[in-house]
């Protein structure tokens, strides 16, 4: 039986799971992450849920349900929000979920007998004398736990937040990325903290550690994935898990920062924070990350790409695509939802950042947060706005149909490259709020083609669907 096509975001469009940490347990890839709320006014407002897919079919994601609720945490701190988690299997065969409540500077742990069952609170990471890490002034600030169990059974916990300030209000230190070795109980510190990436290490600003440490071992080498402030996921590399790390490069940016001339100030897609990790599945390597939607940092969705390694164990940066986990370009025939856009660019000049946030195109949905319902769409398409998709294999289509709505009079210039000649023109004249179909001839042929729409004209419109026929 052939697999269905898969694209980014790889989960349903109503699902907002950023900070993705993929792990393989018993022949399935389990995806753990934060859980944003569409329309929310803060990060991670929903409870933890889990999705999984068989290792031999990354198009077949299954909802596993809620695995841990913020109401299960035994005491309230600050906003009472569950920040980015990670999961590991202990020597006892149980599964341990590491998380940090917002404003706490404490790493807490929940436990379950299965990878995606009902986790229950287990305790806070502490020293042998019972002292909870991050409790007092002078401690390293605990944030974004990354848990790693090595082949020899040693257990390492990575953590650390590094904003501009050097301490939080309680005097806990933003030192960089730090590490602890844990006992077999997965909770008690055996040694540490040890500073792995010092915030004062000289480096270019675009490489500076910010948050989101995640350690992975691939082909005997250790890769410490982390996030910079804005500009994607980067990594350090070492031959051991507890030190000796040297900078490796940028792994991925959902805004393509670092590719084709894009910078944090001129991204190919709305830019913001990032968090994710590497995984090997079926002999191939993948990077899991997230993108922003709804003109907000609080509505993030998981994206994933295959990523290539060179002969020296270093990774080439993976570009942001629409085809993602599909193992190749999407078929250039049939219908596709507009929300799988991997490029949203606005060439207009705005008087302020606030005006740009209010007017720039974005991906959004009608209605509130939900667990089913209509798909997202692209909104706010004005003159000089570009919506882009990568990649398609065009072999037989002769026409393209766009489902649009709004008040607009103009033309879509269709290109197969971000900066290239027009391949087709699709004229638009709209009045009203109903979805309508506009068409244009499309003679393009190619094994791997982009599909870029740049609107030229008056008014503003939304894009719901693209059909190649």
Tab-separated table of N, CA, C and O in Angstrom, residues 233-347:
chain	number	residue	atom	x	y	z
A	233	UNK	N	17.838	26.934	14.567
A	233	UNK	CA	18.504	25.933	15.390
A	233	UNK	C	19.948	25.760	14.938
A	233	UNK	O	20.225	25.595	13.755
A	234	UNK	N	20.862	25.776	15.893
A	234	UNK	CA	22.283	25.565	15.640
A	234	UNK	C	22.736	24.349	16.445
A	234	UNK	O	21.942	23.766	17.202
A	235	UNK	N	24.013	23.968	16.304
A	235	UNK	CA	24.481	22.825	17.070
A	235	UNK	C	25.959	22.925	17.395
A	235	UNK	O	26.737	23.578	16.706
A	236	UNK	N	26.296	22.268	18.499
A	236	UNK	CA	27.682	21.993	18.873
A	236	UNK	C	27.910	20.493	18.695
A	236	UNK	O	26.953	19.701	18.678
A	237	UNK	N	29.169	20.093	18.584
A	237	UNK	CA	29.502	18.698	18.314
A	237	UNK	C	30.660	18.267	19.208
A	237	UNK	O	31.541	19.062	19.531
A	238	UNK	N	30.631	16.997	19.660
A	238	UNK	CA	31.690	16.491	20.534
A	238	UNK	C	31.768	14.976	20.408
A	238	UNK	O	30.845	14.316	19.913
A	239	UNK	N	32.885	14.415	20.900
A	239	UNK	CA	33.028	12.958	20.935
A	239	UNK	C	32.637	12.390	22.291
A	239	UNK	O	32.810	11.203	22.538
A	240	UNK	N	32.110	13.254	23.185
A	240	UNK	CA	31.609	12.794	24.483
A	240	UNK	C	30.400	13.633	24.881
A	240	UNK	O	30.233	14.762	24.385
A	241	UNK	N	29.541	13.132	25.758
A	241	UNK	CA	28.292	13.833	26.048
A	241	UNK	C	28.404	14.951	27.075
A	241	UNK	O	27.476	15.753	27.198
A	242	UNK	N	29.507	14.992	27.812
A	242	UNK	CA	29.571	15.904	28.954
A	242	UNK	C	30.635	16.985	28.808
A	242	UNK	O	31.104	17.539	29.805
A	243	UNK	N	31.015	17.328	27.582
A	243	UNK	CA	31.975	18.403	27.386
A	243	UNK	C	32.706	18.289	26.071
A	243	UNK	O	32.432	17.403	25.251
A	244	UNK	N	33.651	19.207	25.854
A	244	UNK	CA	34.461	19.193	24.640
A	244	UNK	C	33.718	19.628	23.399
A	244	UNK	O	34.133	19.323	22.273
A	245	UNK	N	32.629	20.349	23.554
A	245	UNK	CA	31.807	20.716	22.404
A	245	UNK	C	32.399	21.893	21.639
A	245	UNK	O	32.896	22.854	22.226
A	246	UNK	N	32.349	21.795	20.313
A	246	UNK	CA	32.766	22.883	19.434
A	246	UNK	C	31.607	23.203	18.493
A	246	UNK	O	30.802	22.342	18.148
A	247	UNK	N	31.551	24.446	18.075
A	247	UNK	CA	30.433	24.891	17.242
A	247	UNK	C	30.415	24.167	15.897
A	247	UNK	O	31.456	24.004	15.255
A	248	UNK	N	29.216	23.727	15.481
A	248	UNK	CA	29.080	22.994	14.228
A	248	UNK	C	28.449	23.770	13.097
A	248	UNK	O	28.854	23.648	11.947
A	249	UNK	N	27.425	24.588	13.408
A	249	UNK	CA	26.763	25.341	12.350
A	249	UNK	C	25.279	25.493	12.614
A	249	UNK	O	24.755	25.112	13.665
A	250	UNK	N	24.584	26.053	11.631
A	250	UNK	CA	23.131	26.182	11.700
A	250	UNK	C	22.502	24.949	11.071
A	250	UNK	O	22.886	24.513	9.990
A	251	UNK	N	21.509	24.389	11.743
A	251	UNK	CA	20.799	23.216	11.238
A	251	UNK	C	19.586	23.586	10.396
A	251	UNK	O	19.330	22.990	9.352
A	252	UNK	N	18.821	24.553	10.879
A	252	UNK	CA	17.556	24.840	10.218
A	252	UNK	C	16.999	26.162	10.720
A	252	UNK	O	17.209	26.543	11.877
A	253	UNK	N	16.319	26.850	9.846
A	253	UNK	CA	15.522	28.012	10.210
A	253	UNK	C	14.234	27.941	9.420
A	253	UNK	O	14.266	27.840	8.194
A	254	UNK	N	13.094	27.979	10.102
A	254	UNK	CA	11.818	27.951	9.383
A	254	UNK	C	11.601	29.239	8.609
A	254	UNK	O	10.647	29.344	7.835
A	255	UNK	N	12.484	30.222	8.794
A	255	UNK	CA	12.465	31.470	8.026
A	255	UNK	C	13.585	31.516	6.998
A	255	UNK	O	13.811	32.557	6.375
A	256	UNK	N	14.316	30.406	6.844
A	256	UNK	CA	15.443	30.294	5.906
A	256	UNK	C	16.530	31.339	6.153
A	256	UNK	O	17.246	31.745	5.227
A	257	UNK	N	16.669	31.772	7.407
A	257	UNK	CA	17.785	32.655	7.746
A	257	UNK	C	19.089	31.910	7.456
A	257	UNK	O	19.261	30.758	7.835
A	258	UNK	N	19.995	32.567	6.748
A	258	UNK	CA	21.253	31.944	6.376
A	258	UNK	C	21.241	31.311	5.005
A	258	UNK	O	22.264	30.768	4.564
A	259	UNK	N	20.108	31.384	4.305
A	259	UNK	CA	20.017	30.805	2.962
A	259	UNK	C	19.501	31.862	1.985
A	259	UNK	O	18.627	32.673	2.322
A	260	UNK	N	20.053	31.843	0.779
A	260	UNK	CA	19.639	32.745	-0.304
A	260	UNK	C	19.596	34.205	0.130
A	260	UNK	O	18.727	34.970	-0.296
A	261	UNK	N	20.506	34.582	0.995
A	261	UNK	CA	20.616	35.980	1.407
A	261	UNK	C	19.661	36.396	2.503
A	261	UNK	O	19.653	37.570	2.907
A	262	UNK	N	18.857	35.486	3.027
A	262	UNK	CA	17.915	35.851	4.087
A	262	UNK	C	18.631	35.986	5.426
A	262	UNK	O	19.492	35.176	5.787
A	263	UNK	N	18.275	37.027	6.166
A	263	UNK	CA	18.811	37.268	7.496
A	263	UNK	C	17.662	37.322	8.493
A	263	UNK	O	16.488	37.232	8.107
A	264	UNK	N	17.999	37.490	9.763
A	264	UNK	CA	16.955	37.613	10.785
A	264	UNK	C	16.085	38.838	10.532
A	264	UNK	O	14.918	38.866	10.922
A	265	UNK	N	16.654	39.844	9.864
A	265	UNK	CA	15.898	41.055	9.553
A	265	UNK	C	15.161	40.956	8.227
A	265	UNK	O	14.213	41.710	7.986
A	266	UNK	N	15.572	40.043	7.352
A	266	UNK	CA	14.918	39.876	6.045
A	266	UNK	C	14.580	38.398	5.833
A	266	UNK	O	15.109	37.747	4.930
A	267	UNK	N	13.711	37.829	6.648
A	267	UNK	CA	13.424	36.399	6.574
A	267	UNK	C	12.499	36.057	5.411
A	267	UNK	O	11.773	36.904	4.897
A	268	UNK	N	12.512	34.792	5.028
A	268	UNK	CA	11.605	34.314	3.986
A	268	UNK	C	10.225	33.988	4.550
A	268	UNK	O	9.262	33.822	3.794
A	269	UNK	N	10.141	33.880	5.870
A	269	UNK	CA	8.890	33.561	6.562
A	269	UNK	C	8.945	34.315	7.892
A	269	UNK	O	10.046	34.524	8.428
A	270	UNK	N	7.819	34.750	8.466
A	270	UNK	CA	7.857	35.491	9.732
A	270	UNK	C	8.747	34.815	10.771
A	270	UNK	O	8.619	33.629	11.050
A	271	UNK	N	9.634	35.582	11.353
A	271	UNK	CA	10.698	35.062	12.196
A	271	UNK	C	10.331	35.124	13.670
A	271	UNK	O	9.549	35.965	14.093
A	272	UNK	N	10.929	34.233	14.451
A	272	UNK	CA	10.702	34.239	15.892
A	272	UNK	C	11.525	33.186	16.578
A	272	UNK	O	12.529	32.732	16.037
A	273	UNK	N	11.092	32.779	17.774
A	273	UNK	CA	11.873	31.787	18.520
A	273	UNK	C	11.770	30.423	17.859
A	273	UNK	O	10.959	30.193	16.964
A	274	UNK	N	12.598	29.513	18.288
A	274	UNK	CA	12.654	28.189	17.677
A	274	UNK	C	13.124	27.175	18.714
A	274	UNK	O	13.743	27.536	19.711
A	275	UNK	N	12.792	25.918	18.504
A	275	UNK	CA	13.145	24.869	19.466
A	275	UNK	C	12.860	23.531	18.795
A	275	UNK	O	11.789	23.322	18.244
A	276	UNK	N	13.827	22.620	18.834
A	276	UNK	CA	13.616	21.327	18.205
A	276	UNK	C	14.805	20.421	18.386
A	276	UNK	O	15.670	20.662	19.227
A	277	UNK	N	14.877	19.359	17.564
A	277	UNK	CA	15.968	18.412	17.716
A	277	UNK	C	16.146	17.555	16.476
A	277	UNK	O	15.331	17.576	15.552
A	278	UNK	N	17.235	16.789	16.500
A	278	UNK	CA	17.590	15.852	15.446
A	278	UNK	C	17.102	14.454	15.780
A	278	UNK	O	16.981	14.090	16.950
A	279	UNK	N	16.895	13.646	14.746
A	279	UNK	CA	16.601	12.232	14.954
A	279	UNK	C	16.971	11.466	13.686
A	279	UNK	O	16.879	12.003	12.569
A	280	UNK	N	17.407	10.217	13.855
A	280	UNK	CA	17.654	9.322	12.724
A	280	UNK	C	16.501	8.335	12.638
A	280	UNK	O	16.161	7.671	13.623
A	281	UNK	N	15.889	8.244	11.476
A	281	UNK	CA	14.764	7.337	11.242
A	281	UNK	C	15.020	6.602	9.945
A	281	UNK	O	15.136	7.220	8.880
A	282	UNK	N	15.144	5.299	10.002
A	282	UNK	CA	15.323	4.505	8.798
A	282	UNK	C	16.570	4.859	8.019
A	282	UNK	O	16.555	4.812	6.776
A	283	UNK	N	17.633	5.226	8.715
A	283	UNK	CA	18.881	5.554	8.047
A	283	UNK	C	18.954	6.961	7.497
A	283	UNK	O	19.964	7.344	6.891
A	284	UNK	N	17.915	7.764	7.699
A	284	UNK	CA	17.913	9.156	7.269
A	284	UNK	C	17.827	10.060	8.497
A	284	UNK	O	17.311	9.658	9.536
A	285	UNK	N	18.329	11.284	8.350
A	285	UNK	CA	18.318	12.232	9.453
A	285	UNK	C	17.247	13.292	9.213
A	285	UNK	O	17.024	13.733	8.081
A	286	UNK	N	16.595	13.688	10.311
A	286	UNK	CA	15.535	14.683	10.234
A	286	UNK	C	15.730	15.721	11.333
A	286	UNK	O	16.200	15.414	12.428
A	287	UNK	N	15.350	16.956	11.016
A	287	UNK	CA	15.334	18.020	11.998
A	287	UNK	C	13.881	18.427	12.238
A	287	UNK	O	13.130	18.662	11.295
A	288	UNK	N	13.475	18.443	13.501
A	288	UNK	CA	12.133	18.878	13.894
A	288	UNK	C	12.246	20.275	14.495
A	288	UNK	O	13.124	20.538	15.319
A	289	UNK	N	11.340	21.161	14.108
A	289	UNK	CA	11.402	22.566	14.493
A	289	UNK	C	9.966	23.090	14.549
A	289	UNK	O	9.009	22.300	14.548
A	290	UNK	N	9.779	24.418	14.584
A	290	UNK	CA	8.427	24.955	14.486
A	290	UNK	C	8.415	26.287	13.745
A	290	UNK	O	9.448	26.919	13.530
A	291	UNK	N	7.208	26.694	13.329
A	291	UNK	CA	7.002	27.958	12.638
A	291	UNK	C	5.970	28.791	13.404
A	291	UNK	O	5.197	28.260	14.208
A	292	UNK	N	5.953	30.098	13.139
A	292	UNK	CA	4.975	30.991	13.736
A	292	UNK	C	3.758	31.134	12.819
A	292	UNK	O	3.889	31.040	11.591
A	293	UNK	N	2.588	31.377	13.404
A	293	UNK	CA	1.387	31.678	12.627
A	293	UNK	C	0.622	32.806	13.313
A	293	UNK	O	0.948	33.221	14.432
A	294	UNK	N	-0.405	33.299	12.639
A	294	UNK	CA	-1.379	34.236	13.216
A	294	UNK	C	-0.744	35.540	13.698
A	294	UNK	O	-1.249	36.173	14.622
A	295	UNK	N	0.396	35.945	13.096
A	295	UNK	CA	1.111	37.166	13.502
A	295	UNK	C	1.417	37.154	14.994
A	295	UNK	O	1.341	38.174	15.682
A	296	UNK	N	1.787	36.004	15.501
A	296	UNK	CA	1.973	35.852	16.936
A	296	UNK	C	3.085	34.860	17.227
A	296	UNK	O	3.281	33.894	16.484
A	297	UNK	N	3.783	35.086	18.336
A	297	UNK	CA	4.762	34.107	18.818
A	297	UNK	C	4.094	33.013	19.630
A	297	UNK	O	4.767	32.059	20.049
A	298	UNK	N	2.796	33.131	19.851
A	298	UNK	CA	2.088	32.210	20.744
A	298	UNK	C	1.250	31.181	19.994
A	298	UNK	O	0.473	30.453	20.615
A	299	UNK	N	1.383	31.129	18.674
A	299	UNK	CA	0.627	30.165	17.860
A	299	UNK	C	1.608	29.454	16.929
A	299	UNK	O	1.658	29.730	15.731
A	300	UNK	N	2.364	28.525	17.491
A	300	UNK	CA	3.449	27.883	16.748
A	300	UNK	C	3.069	26.456	16.365
A	300	UNK	O	2.372	25.768	17.102
A	301	UNK	N	3.560	26.027	15.206
A	301	UNK	CA	3.244	24.701	14.682
A	301	UNK	C	4.517	23.948	14.311
A	301	UNK	O	5.490	24.542	13.842
A	302	UNK	N	4.480	22.643	14.489
A	302	UNK	CA	5.627	21.815	14.180
A	302	UNK	C	5.875	21.676	12.692
A	302	UNK	O	4.940	21.467	11.908
A	303	UNK	N	7.145	21.786	12.300
A	303	UNK	CA	7.589	21.490	10.939
A	303	UNK	C	8.786	20.555	11.044
A	303	UNK	O	9.448	20.489	12.083
A	304	UNK	N	9.071	19.832	9.983
A	304	UNK	CA	10.192	18.898	9.981
A	304	UNK	C	10.752	18.779	8.580
A	304	UNK	O	10.025	18.914	7.588
A	305	UNK	N	12.061	18.526	8.513
A	305	UNK	CA	12.743	18.401	7.222
A	305	UNK	C	13.771	17.286	7.303
A	305	UNK	O	14.364	17.041	8.360
A	306	UNK	N	14.002	16.615	6.168
A	306	UNK	CA	15.163	15.743	6.090
A	306	UNK	C	16.404	16.627	6.030
A	306	UNK	O	16.412	17.694	5.403
A	307	UNK	N	17.462	16.208	6.711
A	307	UNK	CA	18.694	16.988	6.757
A	307	UNK	C	19.868	16.084	6.399
A	307	UNK	O	19.905	14.910	6.792
A	308	UNK	N	20.817	16.614	5.639
A	308	UNK	CA	21.909	15.813	5.100
A	308	UNK	C	23.193	16.036	5.884
A	308	UNK	O	23.497	17.151	6.314
A	309	UNK	N	23.953	14.961	6.052
A	309	UNK	CA	25.228	14.996	6.761
A	309	UNK	C	26.365	14.769	5.769
A	309	UNK	O	26.238	13.954	4.850
A	310	UNK	N	27.478	15.486	5.962
A	310	UNK	CA	28.621	15.264	5.090
A	310	UNK	C	29.489	14.126	5.620
A	310	UNK	O	29.178	13.501	6.636
A	311	UNK	N	30.578	13.853	4.952
A	311	UNK	CA	31.424	12.730	5.325
A	311	UNK	C	32.166	12.909	6.619
A	311	UNK	O	32.708	11.930	7.174
A	312	UNK	N	32.200	14.132	7.147
A	312	UNK	CA	32.885	14.408	8.404
A	312	UNK	C	31.927	14.510	9.585
A	312	UNK	O	32.325	14.921	10.678
A	313	UNK	N	30.671	14.137	9.367
A	313	UNK	CA	29.703	14.176	10.449
A	313	UNK	C	29.095	15.535	10.700
A	313	UNK	O	28.422	15.738	11.722
A	314	UNK	N	29.299	16.485	9.811
A	314	UNK	CA	28.693	17.803	9.934
A	314	UNK	C	27.437	17.874	9.063
A	314	UNK	O	27.336	17.224	8.025
A	315	UNK	N	26.494	18.681	9.494
A	315	UNK	CA	25.230	18.788	8.780
A	315	UNK	C	25.207	20.017	7.868
A	315	UNK	O	25.720	21.083	8.216
A	316	UNK	N	24.586	19.830	6.696
A	316	UNK	CA	24.241	20.964	5.854
A	316	UNK	C	22.932	21.556	6.374
A	316	UNK	O	22.036	20.829	6.806
A	317	UNK	N	22.786	22.869	6.323
A	317	UNK	CA	21.536	23.469	6.760
A	317	UNK	C	20.377	22.979	5.899
A	317	UNK	O	20.467	22.955	4.662
A	318	UNK	N	19.298	22.582	6.543
A	318	UNK	CA	18.100	22.150	5.829
A	318	UNK	C	17.216	23.364	5.561
A	318	UNK	O	16.897	24.121	6.481
A	319	UNK	N	16.821	23.547	4.309
A	319	UNK	CA	15.953	24.674	4.013
A	319	UNK	C	14.526	24.380	4.445
A	319	UNK	O	14.139	23.220	4.640
A	320	UNK	N	13.749	25.426	4.613
A	320	UNK	CA	12.335	25.284	4.943
A	320	UNK	C	11.561	24.954	3.673
A	320	UNK	O	11.707	25.631	2.654
A	321	UNK	N	10.761	23.903	3.724
A	321	UNK	CA	9.977	23.495	2.558
A	321	UNK	C	8.532	23.216	2.947
A	321	UNK	O	8.192	23.094	4.123
A	322	UNK	N	7.714	23.093	1.939
A	322	UNK	CA	6.340	22.641	2.139
A	322	UNK	C	6.250	21.127	2.147
A	322	UNK	O	5.355	20.557	2.767
A	323	UNK	N	7.184	20.456	1.451
A	323	UNK	CA	7.100	18.991	1.326
A	323	UNK	C	7.651	18.262	2.546
A	323	UNK	O	7.300	17.108	2.782
A	324	UNK	N	8.533	18.879	3.323
A	324	UNK	CA	8.934	18.357	4.616
A	324	UNK	C	9.294	16.891	4.652
A	324	UNK	O	10.272	16.452	4.055
A	325	UNK	N	8.489	16.093	5.356
A	325	UNK	CA	8.734	14.672	5.555
A	325	UNK	C	8.320	13.810	4.373
A	325	UNK	O	8.346	12.580	4.468
A	326	UNK	N	7.958	14.416	3.259
A	326	UNK	CA	7.399	13.664	2.139
A	326	UNK	C	8.420	12.826	1.387
A	326	UNK	O	8.051	12.054	0.509
A	327	UNK	N	9.687	12.976	1.673
A	327	UNK	CA	10.739	12.224	0.981
A	327	UNK	C	10.790	12.584	-0.497
A	327	UNK	O	10.967	11.728	-1.361
A	328	UNK	N	10.618	13.862	-0.778
A	328	UNK	CA	10.694	14.340	-2.152
A	328	UNK	C	9.609	15.352	-2.437
A	328	UNK	O	8.712	15.588	-1.622
A	329	UNK	N	9.655	16.004	-3.610
A	329	UNK	CA	8.649	17.003	-3.962
A	329	UNK	C	7.233	16.440	-3.961
A	329	UNK	O	7.014	15.233	-4.168
A	330	UNK	N	6.271	17.305	-3.736
A	330	UNK	CA	4.860	16.935	-3.816
A	330	UNK	C	4.448	16.792	-5.278
A	330	UNK	O	5.060	17.380	-6.170
A	331	UNK	N	3.427	15.999	-5.519
A	331	UNK	CA	2.930	15.815	-6.879
A	331	UNK	C	2.344	17.130	-7.384
A	331	UNK	O	1.549	17.772	-6.696
A	332	UNK	N	2.723	17.498	-8.588
A	332	UNK	CA	2.243	18.744	-9.170
A	332	UNK	C	0.907	18.593	-9.843
A	332	UNK	O	0.680	19.107	-10.950
A	333	UNK	N	0.002	17.909	-9.191
A	333	UNK	CA	-1.359	17.708	-9.687
A	333	UNK	C	-2.259	17.539	-8.478
A	333	UNK	O	-1.852	16.967	-7.458
A	334	UNK	N	-3.463	18.092	-8.526
A	334	UNK	CA	-4.391	17.947	-7.410
A	334	UNK	C	-4.457	19.188	-6.535
A	334	UNK	O	-3.887	20.236	-6.852
A	335	UNK	N	-5.173	19.050	-5.399
A	335	UNK	CA	-5.446	20.175	-4.504
A	335	UNK	C	-4.504	20.193	-3.304
A	335	UNK	O	-4.190	19.138	-2.740
A	336	UNK	N	-4.109	21.388	-2.912
A	336	UNK	CA	-3.276	21.578	-1.725
A	336	UNK	C	-3.797	22.751	-0.904
A	336	UNK	O	-4.173	23.785	-1.483
A	337	UNK	N	-3.804	22.611	0.420
A	337	UNK	CA	-4.213	23.748	1.249
A	337	UNK	C	-3.159	24.840	1.213
A	337	UNK	O	-1.951	24.571	1.214
A	338	UNK	N	-3.597	26.080	1.203
A	338	UNK	CA	-2.663	27.203	1.106
A	338	UNK	C	-1.786	27.328	2.340
A	338	UNK	O	-0.692	27.904	2.271
A	339	UNK	N	-2.220	26.786	3.482
A	339	UNK	CA	-1.466	26.970	4.719
A	339	UNK	C	-0.119	26.237	4.731
A	339	UNK	O	0.680	26.433	5.654
A	340	UNK	N	0.161	25.399	3.734
A	340	UNK	CA	1.459	24.721	3.709
A	340	UNK	C	2.560	25.616	3.131
A	340	UNK	O	3.664	25.153	2.854
A	341	UNK	N	2.269	26.899	2.989
A	341	UNK	CA	3.275	27.849	2.512
A	341	UNK	C	4.499	27.821	3.418
A	341	UNK	O	4.382	27.808	4.641
A	342	UNK	N	5.671	27.823	2.815
A	342	UNK	CA	6.919	27.888	3.581
A	342	UNK	C	7.602	29.236	3.414
A	342	UNK	O	8.667	29.471	4.000
A	343	UNK	N	7.013	30.121	2.617
A	343	UNK	CA	7.537	31.470	2.448
A	343	UNK	C	6.379	32.457	2.489
A	343	UNK	O	5.358	32.255	1.823
A	344	UNK	N	6.536	33.495	3.286
A	344	UNK	CA	5.583	34.607	3.350
A	344	UNK	C	6.414	35.872	3.460
A	344	UNK	O	6.979	36.167	4.519
A	345	UNK	N	6.489	36.612	2.368
A	345	UNK	CA	7.329	37.800	2.339
A	345	UNK	C	6.500	39.029	1.977
A	345	UNK	O	5.595	38.957	1.148
A	346	UNK	N	6.819	40.119	2.609
A	346	UNK	CA	6.123	41.381	2.381
A	346	UNK	C	7.169	42.422	2.006
A	346	UNK	O	8.020	42.789	2.817
A	347	UNK	N	7.121	42.893	0.768
A	347	UNK	CA	8.114	43.850	0.271
A	347	UNK	C	7.724	45.297	0.529
A	347	UNK	O	8.426	46.215	0.109
